[in-house]
JSON list of C-alpha atoms in Angstrom, two decimals:
[
{"chain": "A", "resi": 22, "resn": "MET", "atom": "CA", "xyz": [0.00, 0.00, 0.00]},
{"chain": "A", "resi": 23, "resn": "THR", "atom": "CA", "xyz": [3.00, 2.30, 0.16]},
{"chain": "A", "resi": 24, "resn": "GLU", "atom": "CA", "xyz": [3.50, 2.19, -3.61]},
{"chain": "A", "resi": 25, "resn": "THR", "atom": "CA", "xyz": [3.23, 5.52, -5.36]},
{"chain": "A", "resi": 26, "resn": "PRO", "atom": "CA", "xyz": [1.39, 6.06, -8.64]},
{"chain": "A", "resi": 27, "resn": "PHE", "atom": "CA", "xyz": [4.65, 7.29, -10.20]},
{"chain": "A", "resi": 28, "resn": "PRO", "atom": "CA", "xyz": [7.63, 4.99, -10.59]},
{"chain": "A", "resi": 29, "resn": "LYS", "atom": "CA", "xyz": [10.72, 5.84, -8.58]},
{"chain": "A", "resi": 30, "resn": "ASP", "atom": "CA", "xyz": [13.19, 7.98, -10.50]},
{"chain": "A", "resi": 31, "resn": "PRO", "atom": "CA", "xyz": [16.59, 6.33, -10.21]},
{"chain": "A", "resi": 32, "resn": "GLY", "atom": "CA", "xyz": [18.41, 9.63, -10.58]},
{"chain": "A", "resi": 33, "resn": "ALA", "atom": "CA", "xyz": [16.40, 11.44, -7.89]},
{"chain": "A", "resi": 34, "resn": "PRO", "atom": "CA", "xyz": [18.24, 12.43, -4.70]},
{"chain": "A", "resi": 35, "resn": "GLY", "atom": "CA", "xyz": [17.12, 11.02, -1.40]},
{"chain": "A", "resi": 36, "resn": "GLY", "atom": "CA", "xyz": [17.10, 7.33, -2.18]},
{"chain": "A", "resi": 37, "resn": "SER", "atom": "CA", "xyz": [15.22, 5.35, 0.46]},
{"chain": "A", "resi": 38, "resn": "ALA", "atom": "CA", "xyz": [15.66, 7.87, 3.28]},
{"chain": "A", "resi": 39, "resn": "GLU", "atom": "CA", "xyz": [12.10, 9.18, 2.81]},
{"chain": "A", "resi": 40, "resn": "ALA", "atom": "CA", "xyz": [9.51, 8.75, 5.51]},
{"chain": "A", "resi": 41, "resn": "PRO", "atom": "CA", "xyz": [7.23, 5.79, 4.93]},
{"chain": "A", "resi": 42, "resn": "GLY", "atom": "CA", "xyz": [3.89, 6.75, 3.39]},
{"chain": "A", "resi": 43, "resn": "SER", "atom": "CA", "xyz": [5.04, 10.10, 2.01]},
{"chain": "A", "resi": 44, "resn": "LEU", "atom": "CA", "xyz": [4.84, 10.66, -1.72]},
{"chain": "A", "resi": 45, "resn": "PRO", "atom": "CA", "xyz": [7.92, 11.86, -3.53]},
{"chain": "A", "resi": 46, "resn": "PRO", "atom": "CA", "xyz": [7.59, 15.29, -5.13]},
{"chain": "A", "resi": 47, "resn": "ARG", "atom": "CA", "xyz": [6.46, 15.27, -8.73]},
{"chain": "A", "resi": 48, "resn": "PRO", "atom": "CA", "xyz": [9.16, 16.18, -11.20]},
{"chain": "A", "resi": 49, "resn": "ALA", "atom": "CA", "xyz": [8.82, 19.42, -13.09]},
{"chain": "A", "resi": 50, "resn": "TYR", "atom": "CA", "xyz": [7.99, 18.72, -16.73]},
{"chain": "A", "resi": 51, "resn": "THR", "atom": "CA", "xyz": [9.87, 20.54, -19.39]},
{"chain": "A", "resi": 52, "resn": "PRO", "atom": "CA", "xyz": [9.51, 19.70, -23.09]},
{"chain": "A", "resi": 53, "resn": "GLY", "atom": "CA", "xyz": [12.40, 17.53, -24.16]},
{"chain": "A", "resi": 54, "resn": "SER", "atom": "CA", "xyz": [13.17, 16.52, -20.61]},
{"chain": "A", "resi": 55, "resn": "ALA", "atom": "CA", "xyz": [16.31, 14.61, -19.78]},
{"chain": "A", "resi": 56, "resn": "GLN", "atom": "CA", "xyz": [14.18, 12.11, -17.89]},
{"chain": "A", "resi": 57, "resn": "PRO", "atom": "CA", "xyz": [12.91, 9.53, -20.41]},
{"chain": "A", "resi": 58, "resn": "ARG", "atom": "CA", "xyz": [9.76, 8.72, -18.45]},
{"chain": "A", "resi": 59, "resn": "LEU", "atom": "CA", "xyz": [8.55, 12.29, -19.03]},
{"chain": "A", "resi": 60, "resn": "ASN", "atom": "CA", "xyz": [9.09, 12.02, -22.77]},
{"chain": "A", "resi": 61, "resn": "ARG", "atom": "CA", "xyz": [6.79, 9.06, -23.30]},
{"chain": "A", "resi": 62, "resn": "PRO", "atom": "CA", "xyz": [4.23, 9.24, -26.12]},
{"chain": "A", "resi": 63, "resn": "VAL", "atom": "CA", "xyz": [0.81, 10.59, -25.29]},
{"chain": "A", "resi": 64, "resn": "HIS", "atom": "CA", "xyz": [-0.90, 7.20, -25.56]},
{"chain": "A", "resi": 65, "resn": "GLU", "atom": "CA", "xyz": [1.42, 5.83, -22.87]},
{"chain": "A", "resi": 66, "resn": "ARG", "atom": "CA", "xyz": [1.01, 8.79, -20.53]},
{"chain": "A", "resi": 67, "resn": "TYR", "atom": "CA", "xyz": [-2.76, 8.99, -21.01]},
{"chain": "A", "resi": 68, "resn": "PRO", "atom": "CA", "xyz": [-4.15, 5.56, -21.89]},
{"chain": "A", "resi": 69, "resn": "GLN", "atom": "CA", "xyz": [-7.75, 6.79, -21.61]},
{"chain": "A", "resi": 70, "resn": "ILE", "atom": "CA", "xyz": [-7.30, 8.87, -24.77]},
{"chain": "A", "resi": 71, "resn": "ARG", "atom": "CA", "xyz": [-8.05, 6.63, -27.72]},
{"chain": "A", "resi": 72, "resn": "PRO", "atom": "CA", "xyz": [-7.01, 7.18, -31.33]},
{"chain": "A", "resi": 73, "resn": "THR", "atom": "CA", "xyz": [-10.64, 7.82, -32.31]},
{"chain": "A", "resi": 74, "resn": "SER", "atom": "CA", "xyz": [-11.27, 10.55, -29.77]},
{"chain": "A", "resi": 75, "resn": "GLY", "atom": "CA", "xyz": [-11.17, 13.99, -31.31]},
{"chain": "A", "resi": 76, "resn": "TYR", "atom": "CA", "xyz": [-9.09, 14.80, -34.33]},
{"chain": "A", "resi": 77, "resn": "GLY", "atom": "CA", "xyz": [-8.13, 11.20, -35.06]},
{"chain": "A", "resi": 78, "resn": "ASP", "atom": "CA", "xyz": [-11.71, 10.09, -35.73]},
{"chain": "A", "resi": 79, "resn": "PRO", "atom": "CA", "xyz": [-11.89, 8.80, -39.32]},
{"chain": "A", "resi": 80, "resn": "ARG", "atom": "CA", "xyz": [-15.55, 9.88, -39.60]},
{"chain": "A", "resi": 81, "resn": "ILE", "atom": "CA", "xyz": [-14.51, 13.54, -39.44]},
{"chain": "A", "resi": 82, "resn": "ARG", "atom": "CA", "xyz": [-13.60, 14.64, -42.95]},
{"chain": "A", "resi": 83, "resn": "HIS", "atom": "CA", "xyz": [-13.82, 18.44, -42.69]},
{"chain": "A", "resi": 84, "resn": "THR", "atom": "CA", "xyz": [-13.77, 20.73, -39.71]},
{"chain": "A", "resi": 85, "resn": "GLY", "atom": "CA", "xyz": [-15.81, 23.88, -39.38]},
{"chain": "A", "resi": 86, "resn": "PRO", "atom": "CA", "xyz": [-19.18, 24.88, -40.81]},
{"chain": "A", "resi": 87, "resn": "GLY", "atom": "CA", "xyz": [-20.47, 23.64, -44.11]},
{"chain": "A", "resi": 88, "resn": "PRO", "atom": "CA", "xyz": [-20.55, 25.51, -47.41]},
{"chain": "A", "resi": 89, "resn": "GLY", "atom": "CA", "xyz": [-22.55, 28.71, -47.39]},
{"chain": "A", "resi": 90, "resn": "ALA", "atom": "CA", "xyz": [-22.24, 29.23, -43.64]},
{"chain": "A", "resi": 91, "resn": "GLY", "atom": "CA", "xyz": [-22.10, 32.84, -42.58]},
{"chain": "A", "resi": 92, "resn": "THR", "atom": "CA", "xyz": [-23.79, 34.19, -45.69]},
{"chain": "A", "resi": 93, "resn": "GLU", "atom": "CA", "xyz": [-27.24, 35.70, -45.56]},
{"chain": "A", "resi": 94, "resn": "GLN", "atom": "CA", "xyz": [-29.76, 33.23, -46.96]},
{"chain": "A", "resi": 95, "resn": "GLU", "atom": "CA", "xyz": [-32.88, 35.44, -46.79]},
{"chain": "A", "resi": 96, "resn": "PRO", "atom": "CA", "xyz": [-31.96, 39.15, -46.58]},
{"chain": "A", "resi": 97, "resn": "GLU", "atom": "CA", "xyz": [-35.61, 40.28, -46.88]},
{"chain": "A", "resi": 98, "resn": "ARG", "atom": "CA", "xyz": [-36.64, 38.23, -43.87]},
{"chain": "A", "resi": 99, "resn": "SER", "atom": "CA", "xyz": [-33.64, 39.44, -41.90]},
{"chain": "A", "resi": 100, "resn": "SER", "atom": "CA", "xyz": [-34.42, 43.10, -42.57]},
{"chain": "A", "resi": 101, "resn": "LYS", "atom": "CA", "xyz": [-38.10, 42.55, -41.73]},
{"chain": "A", "resi": 102, "resn": "LEU", "atom": "CA", "xyz": [-37.20, 40.92, -38.41]},
{"chain": "A", "resi": 103, "resn": "SER", "atom": "CA", "xyz": [-34.68, 43.66, -37.60]},
{"chain": "A", "resi": 104, "resn": "ALA", "atom": "CA", "xyz": [-37.29, 46.37, -38.26]},
{"chain": "A", "resi": 105, "resn": "ARG", "atom": "CA", "xyz": [-39.84, 44.54, -36.14]},
{"chain": "A", "resi": 106, "resn": "LEU", "atom": "CA", "xyz": [-37.29, 44.15, -33.34]},
{"chain": "A", "resi": 107, "resn": "ALA", "atom": "CA", "xyz": [-36.41, 47.86, -33.45]},
{"chain": "A", "resi": 108, "resn": "LEU", "atom": "CA", "xyz": [-40.10, 48.78, -33.29]},
{"chain": "A", "resi": 109, "resn": "ALA", "atom": "CA", "xyz": [-40.75, 46.39, -30.39]},
{"chain": "A", "resi": 110, "resn": "LEU", "atom": "CA", "xyz": [-37.74, 47.74, -28.47]},
{"chain": "A", "resi": 111, "resn": "THR", "atom": "CA", "xyz": [-39.01, 51.28, -28.98]},
{"chain": "A", "resi": 112, "resn": "VAL", "atom": "CA", "xyz": [-42.39, 50.27, -27.57]},
{"chain": "A", "resi": 113, "resn": "VAL", "atom": "CA", "xyz": [-40.76, 48.52, -24.59]},
{"chain": "A", "resi": 114, "resn": "ILE", "atom": "CA", "xyz": [-38.69, 51.63, -23.80]},
{"chain": "A", "resi": 115, "resn": "GLY", "atom": "CA", "xyz": [-41.89, 53.70, -24.02]},
{"chain": "A", "resi": 116, "resn": "GLN", "atom": "CA", "xyz": [-43.61, 51.28, -21.64]},
{"chain": "A", "resi": 117, "resn": "LEU", "atom": "CA", "xyz": [-40.80, 51.60, -19.12]},
{"chain": "A", "resi": 118, "resn": "TRP", "atom": "CA", "xyz": [-40.94, 55.39, -19.34]},
{"chain": "A", "resi": 119, "resn": "GLY", "atom": "CA", "xyz": [-44.75, 55.28, -18.99]},
{"chain": "A", "resi": 120, "resn": "LEU", "atom": "CA", "xyz": [-44.51, 52.97, -15.99]},
{"chain": "A", "resi": 121, "resn": "THR", "atom": "CA", "xyz": [-42.13, 55.41, -14.31]},
{"chain": "A", "resi": 122, "resn": "ILE", "atom": "CA", "xyz": [-44.56, 58.29, -14.87]},
{"chain": "A", "resi": 123, "resn": "VAL", "atom": "CA", "xyz": [-47.58, 56.24, -13.72]},
{"chain": "A", "resi": 124, "resn": "VAL", "atom": "CA", "xyz": [-45.89, 55.14, -10.48]},
{"chain": "A", "resi": 125, "resn": "ASP", "atom": "CA", "xyz": [-44.72, 58.70, -9.80]},
{"chain": "A", "resi": 126, "resn": "GLU", "atom": "CA", "xyz": [-48.23, 60.11, -10.33]},
{"chain": "A", "resi": 127, "resn": "TRP", "atom": "CA", "xyz": [-49.83, 57.34, -8.26]},
{"chain": "A", "resi": 128, "resn": "MET", "atom": "CA", "xyz": [-47.43, 57.94, -5.37]},
{"chain": "A", "resi": 129, "resn": "SER", "atom": "CA", "xyz": [-48.07, 61.69, -5.45]},
{"chain": "A", "resi": 130, "resn": "GLY", "atom": "CA", "xyz": [-51.84, 61.05, -5.17]},
{"chain": "A", "resi": 131, "resn": "ASP", "atom": "CA", "xyz": [-52.91, 62.04, -8.68]},
{"chain": "A", "resi": 132, "resn": "THR", "atom": "CA", "xyz": [-54.85, 58.86, -9.50]},
{"chain": "A", "resi": 133, "resn": "GLY", "atom": "CA", "xyz": [-56.61, 60.33, -12.55]},
{"chain": "A", "resi": 134, "resn": "THR", "atom": "CA", "xyz": [-53.35, 60.79, -14.44]},
{"chain": "A", "resi": 135, "resn": "ALA", "atom": "CA", "xyz": [-52.17, 57.40, -13.20]},
{"chain": "A", "resi": 136, "resn": "TRP", "atom": "CA", "xyz": [-55.20, 55.71, -14.77]},
{"chain": "A", "resi": 137, "resn": "TRP", "atom": "CA", "xyz": [-54.58, 57.46, -18.08]},
{"chain": "A", "resi": 138, "resn": "GLY", "atom": "CA", "xyz": [-50.99, 56.25, -17.91]},
{"chain": "A", "resi": 139, "resn": "ALA", "atom": "CA", "xyz": [-52.15, 52.70, -17.17]},
{"chain": "A", "resi": 140, "resn": "GLY", "atom": "CA", "xyz": [-54.35, 52.91, -20.28]},
{"chain": "A", "resi": 141, "resn": "PHE", "atom": "CA", "xyz": [-51.27, 53.98, -22.28]},
{"chain": "A", "resi": 142, "resn": "LEU", "atom": "CA", "xyz": [-49.38, 50.93, -21.00]},
{"chain": "A", "resi": 143, "resn": "VAL", "atom": "CA", "xyz": [-52.24, 48.61, -21.99]},
{"chain": "A", "resi": 144, "resn": "LEU", "atom": "CA", "xyz": [-52.37, 50.22, -25.45]},
{"chain": "A", "resi": 145, "resn": "SER", "atom": "CA", "xyz": [-48.61, 49.77, -25.83]},
{"chain": "A", "resi": 146, "resn": "PHE", "atom": "CA", "xyz": [-48.94, 46.11, -24.90]},
{"chain": "A", "resi": 147, "resn": "LEU", "atom": "CA", "xyz": [-51.66, 45.66, -27.52]},
{"chain": "A", "resi": 148, "resn": "VAL", "atom": "CA", "xyz": [-49.39, 47.24, -30.16]},
{"chain": "A", "resi": 149, "resn": "VAL", "atom": "CA", "xyz": [-46.63, 44.73, -29.35]},
{"chain": "A", "resi": 150, "resn": "LEU", "atom": "CA", "xyz": [-49.17, 41.90, -29.41]},
{"chain": "A", "resi": 151, "resn": "GLY", "atom": "CA", "xyz": [-50.38, 43.08, -32.82]},
{"chain": "A", "resi": 152, "resn": "LEU", "atom": "CA", "xyz": [-46.81, 43.11, -34.12]},
{"chain": "A", "resi": 153, "resn": "TRP", "atom": "CA", "xyz": [-46.38, 39.57, -32.86]},
{"chain": "A", "resi": 154, "resn": "LEU", "atom": "CA", "xyz": [-49.59, 38.39, -34.53]},
{"chain": "A", "resi": 155, "resn": "LEU", "atom": "CA", "xyz": [-48.73, 40.16, -37.79]},
{"chain": "A", "resi": 156, "resn": "ASP", "atom": "CA", "xyz": [-46.73, 37.35, -39.38]},
{"chain": "A", "resi": 157, "resn": "PRO", "atom": "CA", "xyz": [-47.23, 33.95, -37.72]},
{"chain": "A", "resi": 158, "resn": "LYS", "atom": "CA", "xyz": [-44.94, 32.08, -40.14]},
{"chain": "A", "resi": 159, "resn": "ASP", "atom": "CA", "xyz": [-41.86, 33.80, -38.66]},
{"chain": "A", "resi": 160, "resn": "ARG", "atom": "CA", "xyz": [-42.33, 32.05, -35.33]}
]
């Protein structure tokens, strides 16, 4: 049970004068090390890595996206969605501004103005809902 997971380096100082049960310090790895056990091939150092894991898999013929990736396939649809997104964001910003005004008026006791503001918020929501229902095939 006192065996270490690393084999004993014959050139390491200390010999057998170490305390029983203590692990020897791990050697510092440098590429092209003078210690041959550190220069073993990858499949010997890491047996869990198989030749078919990752880049060595023969099923992988080309890396990266397929042909035509990154080019715009439907520019009309893209511009339509961008315009709809810009309009919806404008409405959302207006709703946040309206909510700020409504809460401020409600807290100051002017409930009449607050109700008009709440009506504005409901109308804004209906505008966004109408935009959403405008073209159901885009969903």
